CSV table of C-alpha atoms in Angstrom, one decimal:
chain,number,residue,atom,x,y,z
A,1,UNK,CA,0.1,-0.2,0.3
A,2,UNK,CA,1.2,3.3,-0.4
A,3,UNK,CA,0.5,6.1,2.3
A,4,UNK,CA,1.3,10.2,2.3
A,5,UNK,CA,1.4,12.4,4.8
A,6,UNK,CA,0.6,15.2,3.9
A,7,UNK,CA,2.8,18.0,5.4
A,8,UNK,CA,5.1,15.2,5.9
A,9,UNK,CA,7.6,17.8,6.9
A,10,UNK,CA,6.3,18.6,10.5
A,11,UNK,CA,6.8,17.1,14.6
A,12,UNK,CA,3.8,14.5,13.5
A,13,UNK,CA,4.9,13.5,10.3
A,14,UNK,CA,8.0,12.7,10.8
A,15,UNK,CA,6.9,10.5,13.6
A,16,UNK,CA,4.7,8.4,11.8
A,17,UNK,CA,6.5,8.2,8.0
A,18,UNK,CA,9.6,7.7,10.5
A,19,UNK,CA,7.9,4.4,12.7
A,20,UNK,CA,5.7,3.4,9.1
A,21,UNK,CA,8.8,3.7,7.3
A,22,UNK,CA,10.6,1.1,10.0
A,23,UNK,CA,7.4,-1.3,10.8
A,24,UNK,CA,5.6,-1.6,7.8
A,25,UNK,CA,6.2,-2.6,4.2
A,26,UNK,CA,4.1,-0.2,3.3
A,27,UNK,CA,5.7,2.9,0.8
A,28,UNK,CA,5.7,5.9,2.3
A,29,UNK,CA,5.1,9.4,0.0
A,30,UNK,CA,6.6,12.8,1.7
A,31,UNK,CA,4.8,15.4,1.0
A,32,UNK,CA,5.1,19.0,0.8
A,33,UNK,CA,3.9,22.4,-0.7
A,34,UNK,CA,7.4,22.8,-1.9
A,35,UNK,CA,8.6,19.6,-3.3
A,36,UNK,CA,12.5,19.9,-2.4
A,37,UNK,CA,11.8,19.8,1.2
A,38,UNK,CA,10.0,16.6,1.1
A,39,UNK,CA,12.6,15.7,-1.1
A,40,UNK,CA,15.5,17.0,2.4
A,41,UNK,CA,13.4,15.5,4.8
A,42,UNK,CA,13.5,12.0,2.9
A,43,UNK,CA,17.2,12.6,2.6
A,44,UNK,CA,17.1,12.7,6.6
A,45,UNK,CA,14.6,9.9,7.2
A,46,UNK,CA,16.8,7.9,5.7
A,47,UNK,CA,19.5,9.5,7.8
A,48,UNK,CA,17.5,8.2,10.6
A,49,UNK,CA,16.2,5.3,9.4
A,50,UNK,CA,19.9,4.0,7.8
A,51,UNK,CA,20.8,0.9,10.2
A,52,UNK,CA,17.2,-0.1,12.0
A,53,UNK,CA,15.6,-2.0,8.8
A,54,UNK,CA,16.6,-4.0,5.7
A,55,UNK,CA,14.4,-2.1,2.9
A,56,UNK,CA,13.4,1.8,3.1
A,57,UNK,CA,11.0,3.2,0.4
A,58,UNK,CA,10.4,6.7,1.6
A,59,UNK,CA,9.5,9.5,-1.8
A,60,UNK,CA,9.5,13.0,-2.0
A,61,UNK,CA,7.2,14.8,-3.7
A,62,UNK,CA,4.6,17.8,-4.1
A,63,UNK,CA,1.3,16.9,-2.1
A,64,UNK,CA,-0.7,17.4,-4.7
A,65,UNK,CA,1.6,14.6,-6.8
A,66,UNK,CA,1.7,12.4,-3.1
A,67,UNK,CA,-2.2,12.3,-2.5
A,68,UNK,CA,-2.7,11.6,-6.5
A,69,UNK,CA,-0.3,7.6,-6.2
A,70,UNK,CA,-1.1,6.8,-2.4
A,71,UNK,CA,-4.5,4.2,-1.3
A,72,UNK,CA,-3.8,6.5,1.8
A,73,UNK,CA,-3.6,10.7,2.6
A,74,UNK,CA,-2.9,11.7,6.0
A,75,UNK,CA,-3.6,15.6,5.9
A,76,UNK,CA,-0.5,16.1,8.9
A,77,UNK,CA,-0.3,19.9,8.2
A,78,UNK,CA,-1.3,22.1,11.0
A,79,UNK,CA,-5.6,22.9,11.8
A,80,UNK,CA,-5.6,26.1,10.3
A,81,UNK,CA,-3.8,24.4,6.2
A,82,UNK,CA,-6.1,21.8,6.2
A,83,UNK,CA,-9.0,23.8,4.8
A,84,UNK,CA,-6.4,24.5,2.9
A,85,UNK,CA,-4.9,21.2,2.2
A,86,UNK,CA,-7.4,19.1,1.0
A,87,UNK,CA,-8.3,22.1,-1.6
A,88,UNK,CA,-5.2,21.5,-4.0
A,89,UNK,CA,-5.7,18.0,-3.2
A,90,UNK,CA,-9.3,17.5,-4.7
A,91,UNK,CA,-8.9,16.9,-7.8
A,92,UNK,CA,-5.6,13.9,-7.1
A,93,UNK,CA,-8.6,11.9,-4.8
A,94,UNK,CA,-11.5,9.4,-5.1
A,95,UNK,CA,-13.8,7.1,-3.0
A,96,UNK,CA,-10.3,4.3,-3.4
A,97,UNK,CA,-8.1,6.5,-1.8
A,98,UNK,CA,-8.7,7.4,2.6
A,99,UNK,CA,-8.3,10.6,3.5
A,100,UNK,CA,-7.1,10.8,7.6
A,101,UNK,CA,-6.8,13.6,9.8
A,102,UNK,CA,-4.7,13.5,13.0
A,103,UNK,CA,-4.7,17.7,13.1
A,104,UNK,CA,-6.9,19.1,16.0
A,105,UNK,CA,-7.6,22.9,16.6
A,106,UNK,CA,-6.0,24.9,20.0
A,107,UNK,CA,-5.8,27.8,22.1
A,108,UNK,CA,-4.0,28.4,24.3
A,109,UNK,CA,-3.6,30.6,27.7
A,110,UNK,CA,-1.5,30.9,30.7
A,111,UNK,CA,-3.6,28.4,32.3
A,112,UNK,CA,-2.5,25.9,29.2
A,113,UNK,CA,-4.7,24.6,25.9
A,114,UNK,CA,-7.4,24.5,25.4
A,115,UNK,CA,-10.4,22.7,23.0
A,116,UNK,CA,-11.4,24.7,19.8
A,117,UNK,CA,-12.7,23.0,17.2
A,118,UNK,CA,-14.2,24.8,14.6
A,119,UNK,CA,-17.6,25.7,13.6
A,120,UNK,CA,-18.2,21.7,11.6
A,121,UNK,CA,-17.7,20.2,15.6
A,122,UNK,CA,-14.6,19.2,15.1
A,123,UNK,CA,-11.6,19.1,12.5
A,124,UNK,CA,-11.9,16.0,11.4
A,125,UNK,CA,-15.8,16.5,10.4
A,126,UNK,CA,-13.8,19.7,8.5
A,127,UNK,CA,-12.1,17.8,6.8
A,128,UNK,CA,-14.9,15.4,5.6
A,129,UNK,CA,-17.2,18.8,4.3
A,130,UNK,CA,-14.5,20.4,2.1
A,131,UNK,CA,-13.7,16.4,1.4
A,132,UNK,CA,-14.9,15.8,-2.6
A,133,UNK,CA,-17.7,13.3,-2.4
A,134,UNK,CA,-17.0,9.7,-2.0
A,135,UNK,CA,-14.0,10.3,-0.5
A,136,UNK,CA,-14.4,7.9,2.7
A,137,UNK,CA,-12.4,10.2,5.2
A,138,UNK,CA,-10.8,8.6,9.0
A,139,UNK,CA,-9.7,10.9,12.1
A,140,UNK,CA,-6.3,9.6,13.9
A,141,UNK,CA,-3.1,10.0,15.1
A,142,UNK,CA,-4.4,12.2,16.6
A,143,UNK,CA,-3.3,11.9,20.8
A,144,UNK,CA,0.3,10.9,19.8
A,145,UNK,CA,2.7,12.2,21.4
A,146,UNK,CA,4.9,13.6,18.6
A,147,UNK,CA,8.4,13.3,20.0
A,148,UNK,CA,7.5,10.3,21.3
A,149,UNK,CA,7.0,9.1,17.9
A,150,UNK,CA,9.9,10.2,15.9
A,151,UNK,CA,12.5,9.3,18.6
A,152,UNK,CA,13.2,5.7,17.3
A,153,UNK,CA,15.1,4.5,20.0
A,154,UNK,CA,11.5,5.0,22.0
A,155,UNK,CA,10.1,1.8,23.0
A,156,UNK,CA,6.2,2.8,21.9
A,157,UNK,CA,2.8,1.1,24.1
A,158,UNK,CA,0.5,3.8,23.2
A,159,UNK,CA,-3.2,3.6,21.4
A,160,UNK,CA,-4.9,6.3,18.7
A,161,UNK,CA,-8.4,6.3,18.1
A,162,UNK,CA,-9.4,6.4,15.4
A,163,UNK,CA,-13.0,7.4,14.3
A,164,UNK,CA,-15.2,6.7,10.4
A,165,UNK,CA,-18.7,6.9,9.2
A,166,UNK,CA,-17.3,4.6,6.2
A,167,UNK,CA,-16.6,0.8,7.7
A,168,UNK,CA,-13.9,-0.1,5.1
A,169,UNK,CA,-12.0,3.0,5.1
A,170,UNK,CA,-11.6,2.5,9.7
A,171,UNK,CA,-10.8,-0.6,8.9
A,172,UNK,CA,-7.5,0.4,6.3
A,173,UNK,CA,-6.0,3.1,9.1
A,174,UNK,CA,-7.3,0.5,12.3
A,175,UNK,CA,-4.6,-2.0,10.2
A,176,UNK,CA,-2.2,0.1,9.1
A,177,UNK,CA,-2.2,2.2,12.5
A,178,UNK,CA,-1.9,-1.1,14.1
A,179,UNK,CA,1.1,-2.9,11.6
A,180,UNK,CA,3.9,0.6,14.1
A,181,UNK,CA,5.2,-1.0,16.7
A,182,UNK,CA,3.8,-0.3,20.1
A,183,UNK,CA,0.1,1.0,19.0
A,184,UNK,CA,-2.7,0.1,19.0
A,185,UNK,CA,-5.6,1.2,17.4
A,186,UNK,CA,-9.1,1.2,18.7
A,187,UNK,CA,-13.0,2.7,17.7
A,188,UNK,CA,-14.0,5.2,18.8
A,189,UNK,CA,-16.9,5.2,16.1
A,190,UNK,CA,-18.7,7.6,13.4
A,191,UNK,CA,-17.3,10.8,12.6
A,192,UNK,CA,-19.2,12.9,15.2
A,193,UNK,CA,-17.6,11.2,17.7
A,194,UNK,CA,-14.4,13.3,16.9
A,195,UNK,CA,-14.6,16.2,18.8
A,196,UNK,CA,-14.0,13.9,22.8
A,197,UNK,CA,-11.0,12.5,20.5
A,198,UNK,CA,-9.6,15.5,19.2
A,199,UNK,CA,-10.1,17.1,22.8
A,200,UNK,CA,-7.6,14.6,24.5
A,201,UNK,CA,-4.3,16.3,21.8
A,202,UNK,CA,-4.9,19.3,25.0
A,203,UNK,CA,-5.4,17.8,27.9
A,204,UNK,CA,-2.1,15.5,27.3
A,205,UNK,CA,-0.8,18.4,26.4
A,206,UNK,CA,-1.8,19.8,29.6
A,207,UNK,CA,-0.9,16.5,31.4
A,208,UNK,CA,3.1,17.6,30.7
A,209,UNK,CA,3.2,21.2,32.1
A,210,UNK,CA,1.5,20.4,35.4
A,211,UNK,CA,3.4,16.9,37.0
A,212,UNK,CA,7.5,17.5,36.6
A,213,UNK,CA,8.4,13.7,35.8
A,214,UNK,CA,6.4,13.0,32.5
A,215,UNK,CA,7.0,14.9,29.2
A,216,UNK,CA,5.7,13.2,26.2
A,217,UNK,CA,2.0,12.5,26.9
A,218,UNK,CA,0.1,9.8,25.8
A,219,UNK,CA,-2.8,7.3,26.3
A,220,UNK,CA,-3.4,3.9,26.6
A,221,UNK,CA,-7.3,3.2,26.6
A,222,UNK,CA,-8.3,0.8,29.8
A,223,UNK,CA,-10.1,-1.9,30.7
A,224,UNK,CA,-10.8,-1.7,33.8
A,225,UNK,CA,-12.9,-4.9,34.7
A,226,UNK,CA,-9.9,-6.7,33.7
B,1,UNK,CA,-9.0,12.8,58.2
B,2,UNK,CA,-13.3,12.3,56.9
B,3,UNK,CA,-14.2,12.3,52.9
B,4,UNK,CA,-18.1,11.9,52.7
B,5,UNK,CA,-19.2,11.1,48.9
B,6,UNK,CA,-22.8,13.1,48.6
B,7,UNK,CA,-24.9,10.6,47.1
B,8,UNK,CA,-23.0,8.5,47.5
B,9,UNK,CA,-25.6,5.2,47.5
B,10,UNK,CA,-25.1,5.7,43.0
B,11,UNK,CA,-22.8,4.0,40.9
B,12,UNK,CA,-19.6,6.5,41.2
B,13,UNK,CA,-20.1,6.8,45.2
B,14,UNK,CA,-20.8,3.7,46.3
B,15,UNK,CA,-17.2,2.5,43.8
B,16,UNK,CA,-15.4,5.3,45.8
B,17,UNK,CA,-16.7,5.0,49.2
B,18,UNK,CA,-15.9,1.5,48.6
B,19,UNK,CA,-11.7,2.0,47.7
B,20,UNK,CA,-11.8,4.0,49.8
B,21,UNK,CA,-12.7,2.7,52.5
B,22,UNK,CA,-10.8,-0.6,52.2
B,23,UNK,CA,-7.6,1.9,51.6
B,24,UNK,CA,-7.1,3.8,53.6
B,25,UNK,CA,-7.9,4.8,57.6
B,26,UNK,CA,-10.0,7.7,56.6
B,27,UNK,CA,-14.2,8.2,57.6
B,28,UNK,CA,-15.7,7.5,55.6
B,29,UNK,CA,-19.2,9.4,55.7
B,30,UNK,CA,-22.2,8.5,53.1
B,31,UNK,CA,-24.8,11.1,52.3
B,32,UNK,CA,-28.3,11.2,51.0
B,33,UNK,CA,-31.0,13.1,50.8
B,34,UNK,CA,-32.6,10.5,52.8
B,35,UNK,CA,-30.6,9.2,55.3
B,36,UNK,CA,-32.1,6.3,55.9
B,37,UNK,CA,-31.3,5.2,52.3
B,38,UNK,CA,-27.4,6.4,53.4
B,39,UNK,CA,-27.7,4.4,56.5
B,40,UNK,CA,-29.5,0.9,53.6
B,41,UNK,CA,-26.4,1.4,51.5
B,42,UNK,CA,-23.0,1.4,54.7
B,43,UNK,CA,-24.6,-1.4,55.5
B,44,UNK,CA,-24.8,-2.5,52.4
B,45,UNK,CA,-20.9,-1.5,51.5
B,46,UNK,CA,-20.2,-2.3,54.8
B,47,UNK,CA,-21.4,-6.1,53.9
B,48,UNK,CA,-18.8,-6.3,50.6
B,49,UNK,CA,-16.0,-5.4,53.0
B,50,UNK,CA,-16.3,-8.6,55.8
B,51,UNK,CA,-13.1,-10.3,55.4
B,52,UNK,CA,-11.7,-7.3,53.2
B,53,UNK,CA,-10.2,-5.0,55.4
B,54,UNK,CA,-10.1,-5.6,59.4
B,55,UNK,CA,-11.2,-2.4,60.6
B,56,UNK,CA,-14.3,0.1,58.4
B,57,UNK,CA,-15.1,3.5,59.2
B,58,UNK,CA,-18.2,4.5,57.6
B,59,UNK,CA,-21.7,6.3,57.8
B,60,UNK,CA,-24.2,7.0,56.9
B,61,UNK,CA,-25.9,10.4,57.3
B,62,UNK,CA,-28.4,13.6,55.9
B,63,UNK,CA,-26.2,14.9,53.0
B,64,UNK,CA,-26.7,17.9,55.4
B,65,UNK,CA,-24.7,16.4,58.4
B,66,UNK,CA,-21.9,14.1,56.0
B,67,UNK,CA,-21.0,17.9,54.2
B,68,UNK,CA,-21.1,19.6,57.7
B,69,UNK,CA,-18.7,17.1,59.5
B,70,UNK,CA,-16.0,15.6,56.0
B,71,UNK,CA,-12.9,17.3,55.2
B,72,UNK,CA,-13.3,16.6,51.7
B,73,UNK,CA,-17.0,16.5,50.4
B,74,UNK,CA,-17.9,15.3,46.6
B,75,UNK,CA,-20.5,15.7,45.1
B,76,UNK,CA,-20.8,12.1,43.7
B,77,UNK,CA,-24.1,13.0,42.2
B,78,UNK,CA,-25.8,13.4,38.8
B,79,UNK,CA,-23.9,16.5,36.8
B,80,UNK,CA,-28.5,18.2,36.8
B,81,UNK,CA,-28.3,18.0,40.9
B,82,UNK,CA,-24.9,18.7,41.3
B,83,UNK,CA,-26.1,22.9,41.7
B,84,UNK,CA,-28.5,22.1,44.4
B,85,UNK,CA,-26.2,20.0,45.6
B,86,UNK,CA,-23.7,22.8,46.3
B,87,UNK,CA,-26.7,24.7,47.7
B,88,UNK,CA,-28.2,22.4,49.5
B,89,UNK,CA,-25.2,22.0,52.2
B,90,UNK,CA,-24.3,25.4,51.4
B,91,UNK,CA,-24.4,26.3,55.6
B,92,UNK,CA,-21.7,23.4,55.9
B,93,UNK,CA,-18.6,23.9,54.5
B,94,UNK,CA,-16.3,26.3,55.2
B,95,UNK,CA,-12.7,27.2,53.3
B,96,UNK,CA,-11.8,24.5,55.8
B,97,UNK,CA,-13.4,22.0,53.4
B,98,UNK,CA,-12.2,20.5,50.1
B,99,UNK,CA,-15.2,20.1,47.9
B,100,UNK,CA,-14.5,17.8,45.1
B,101,UNK,CA,-16.3,17.0,42.5
B,102,UNK,CA,-16.4,14.2,39.7
B,103,UNK,CA,-20.2,14.9,37.6
B,104,UNK,CA,-19.8,15.3,34.0
B,105,UNK,CA,-22.4,16.4,31.6
B,106,UNK,CA,-23.0,14.0,28.5
B,107,UNK,CA,-26.1,13.3,25.7
B,108,UNK,CA,-26.2,10.4,24.0
B,109,UNK,CA,-27.7,10.4,20.2
B,110,UNK,CA,-27.1,6.9,17.8
B,111,UNK,CA,-23.6,7.2,17.5
B,112,UNK,CA,-22.6,7.5,20.6
B,113,UNK,CA,-21.8,10.4,23.7
B,114,UNK,CA,-21.4,14.0,23.4
B,115,UNK,CA,-20.0,16.5,25.9
B,116,UNK,CA,-21.8,18.8,26.8
B,117,UNK,CA,-20.7,21.1,29.0
B,118,UNK,CA,-23.0,23.8,30.9
B,119,UNK,CA,-22.4,27.5,30.1
B,120,UNK,CA,-19.6,27.7,33.0
B,121,UNK,CA,-17.1,25.9,30.6
B,122,UNK,CA,-17.3,22.9,32.6
B,123,UNK,CA,-19.2,21.1,36.0
B,124,UNK,CA,-16.5,21.5,37.9
B,125,UNK,CA,-16.6,25.4,36.9
B,126,UNK,CA,-20.7,25.2,38.1
B,127,UNK,CA,-18.8,24.0,40.8
B,128,UNK,CA,-17.2,26.7,41.4
B,129,UNK,CA,-19.7,29.4,40.6
B,130,UNK,CA,-21.8,27.7,43.4
B,131,UNK,CA,-20.4,27.3,46.2
B,132,UNK,CA,-19.7,29.5,49.5
B,133,UNK,CA,-17.1,31.9,48.9
B,134,UNK,CA,-13.6,31.0,50.3
B,135,UNK,CA,-14.4,27.0,50.2
B,136,UNK,CA,-11.6,25.4,47.7
B,137,UNK,CA,-12.8,23.6,44.4
B,138,UNK,CA,-11.7,20.9,43.0
B,139,UNK,CA,-12.4,19.3,40.1
B,140,UNK,CA,-11.0,14.8,39.9
B,141,UNK,CA,-12.4,11.2,39.8
B,142,UNK,CA,-14.5,12.4,36.6
B,143,UNK,CA,-13.3,9.6,34.1
B,144,UNK,CA,-12.8,6.4,36.4
B,145,UNK,CA,-15.0,3.4,35.6
B,146,UNK,CA,-18.1,2.7,37.9
B,147,UNK,CA,-18.1,-1.1,37.7
B,148,UNK,CA,-14.6,-1.5,37.6
B,149,UNK,CA,-14.2,0.8,41.1
B,150,UNK,CA,-16.9,-0.8,42.7
B,151,UNK,CA,-15.4,-4.6,41.7
B,152,UNK,CA,-13.5,-4.9,44.3
B,153,UNK,CA,-12.3,-7.9,43.5
B,154,UNK,CA,-10.3,-5.9,40.1
B,155,UNK,CA,-7.7,-4.6,41.2
B,156,UNK,CA,-6.7,-0.9,39.9
B,157,UNK,CA,-4.3,0.1,37.2
B,158,UNK,CA,-5.9,4.0,36.8
B,159,UNK,CA,-5.2,7.2,36.5
B,160,UNK,CA,-7.6,10.2,37.7
B,161,UNK,CA,-6.6,13.4,36.5
B,162,UNK,CA,-7.4,17.3,39.0
B,163,UNK,CA,-7.3,20.3,39.0
B,164,UNK,CA,-7.9,22.8,41.2
B,165,UNK,CA,-6.5,26.6,41.6
B,166,UNK,CA,-6.3,26.3,45.1
B,167,UNK,CA,-2.8,24.2,45.7
B,168,UNK,CA,-3.7,23.0,49.0
B,169,UNK,CA,-7.8,22.1,47.6
B,170,UNK,CA,-5.7,20.4,45.1
B,171,UNK,CA,-3.0,18.5,47.4
B,172,UNK,CA,-5.1,16.9,49.7
B,173,UNK,CA,-7.1,15.3,46.8
B,174,UNK,CA,-4.3,13.9,45.2
B,175,UNK,CA,-2.6,13.0,48.4
B,176,UNK,CA,-5.6,10.9,49.1
B,177,UNK,CA,-6.7,10.0,45.5
B,178,UNK,CA,-3.2,8.4,45.7
B,179,UNK,CA,-3.8,5.9,48.9
B,180,UNK,CA,-6.7,4.3,46.8
B,181,UNK,CA,-4.7,1.6,45.6
B,182,UNK,CA,-4.2,0.7,41.3
B,183,UNK,CA,-5.6,4.4,41.5
B,184,UNK,CA,-3.0,6.8,40.1
B,185,UNK,CA,-3.6,11.1,40.4
B,186,UNK,CA,-1.8,13.5,38.5
B,187,UNK,CA,-2.7,17.2,37.7
B,188,UNK,CA,-4.2,18.8,35.3
B,189,UNK,CA,-3.7,22.5,36.0
B,190,UNK,CA,-6.5,25.3,36.7
B,191,UNK,CA,-10.2,24.9,37.5
B,192,UNK,CA,-10.8,26.5,33.3
B,193,UNK,CA,-8.6,23.4,32.0
B,194,UNK,CA,-11.8,21.7,32.9
B,195,UNK,CA,-14.0,21.0,30.0
B,196,UNK,CA,-10.6,19.0,28.9
B,197,UNK,CA,-10.7,16.5,31.2
B,198,UNK,CA,-14.6,16.2,31.6
B,199,UNK,CA,-14.6,15.2,28.7
B,200,UNK,CA,-12.7,11.8,28.5
B,201,UNK,CA,-16.3,11.0,29.8
B,202,UNK,CA,-17.8,10.3,27.1
B,203,UNK,CA,-14.7,9.6,25.4
B,204,UNK,CA,-14.1,6.3,27.6
B,205,UNK,CA,-17.6,5.6,27.8
B,206,UNK,CA,-17.4,5.1,23.1
B,207,UNK,CA,-14.9,2.8,23.8
B,208,UNK,CA,-15.9,0.6,25.0
B,209,UNK,CA,-19.4,0.7,22.6
B,210,UNK,CA,-17.0,0.2,19.7
B,211,UNK,CA,-14.6,-2.2,21.1
B,212,UNK,CA,-16.0,-5.6,21.6
B,213,UNK,CA,-13.7,-7.1,23.4
B,214,UNK,CA,-13.2,-3.9,26.3
B,215,UNK,CA,-15.6,-3.5,28.6
B,216,UNK,CA,-15.7,-0.7,32.0
B,217,UNK,CA,-12.6,1.6,30.4
B,218,UNK,CA,-10.8,4.2,32.5
B,219,UNK,CA,-7.6,5.6,31.1
B,220,UNK,CA,-3.3,5.8,31.4
B,221,UNK,CA,-2.1,8.6,30.8
B,222,UNK,CA,1.5,7.6,29.5
B,223,UNK,CA,4.9,8.9,29.0
B,224,UNK,CA,5.9,8.7,25.8
B,225,UNK,CA,9.3,9.5,26.1
B,226,UNK,CA,10.2,6.8,28.8
């Protein structure tokens, strides 16, 4: 499968690119508005991956080209670019492409970060509104600790939640997410449930801020009846 | 220390009462609008605790009397009763009483549960508005799996988050929460950060709904840099 990370030069894009490249057999496409920047990032990621895996299949492209070639397109751009990025690649998406959004709208003040969703209810639902008709949208990879992800020495033990209205698209994302070592993907229902998933992101940052011993906070969902 | 659970006959009240009574040396006061109902619950809890601990110090009272005697007052009532319950016990609280709120406003639809905060921004902030001047308010015990808590055979391995504007009150709640075996209390900042904490509650219920293998979901906050 081909997995594109649009904005794949940013922090969450870097972490996902490195983990997918190391732990899965998928072809990884790094997208950027500037293809030169994408290729520079690829060179850097190849360096980080050297000696960690036998074969690295990772290439850099402009966002449109990366989206055009991919089966799964992950919008790893800041929340205020998400809508525009969807518009930019709209002609390169079709009903066979799964469009994945990990972005979260937040506002900060002296107390910490607060969840600040767009009018659509969540960034995930905003992406669903902006995506071309028939392109399945999935919310995933929201609450990951980006630094922990991109530091390959770290053994992960984290969960990610998946929301989607399209069951097949959800299954695709659950499968590739679970292929990352130490990452467990769980379902959280339809896109209408995205706000509660997204609002965990400011919370993990607040927990890191207020607990000295914690630095890069992620989450595990525990079955308390075990 | 004396810990009162107002509405201590309900599910989260039961779970906290049983765990505090078993795991700590504190005196537990079960409050209810009807003192007879409180005493019935105490008899039931004493039965559940028999053979599990040497000494059980748990008594039933009307909410006002329980609040009056306690150092820590936990509002374990449904969210739509929280404001009225604070009013009912207002004369029994003072600056030496820590008022703790675990309630969360939620609305359900066919997709799952959604966070539905009051106008104050969160139930925790609503309690802070309604509490008499000078009474420190702490948000805690929001995201616990109630059934897991009240089933004493279950070994817990869960976190709870604490929000407060008053550092001493926060410390008191952190201390007593950490005395429950298998429960770790972490700080999440001032009361202004309560909404993100509360909104995890509908999320854990949605996760239980959409993942067959999970029943009574709670949360652990993980340091991804470990």
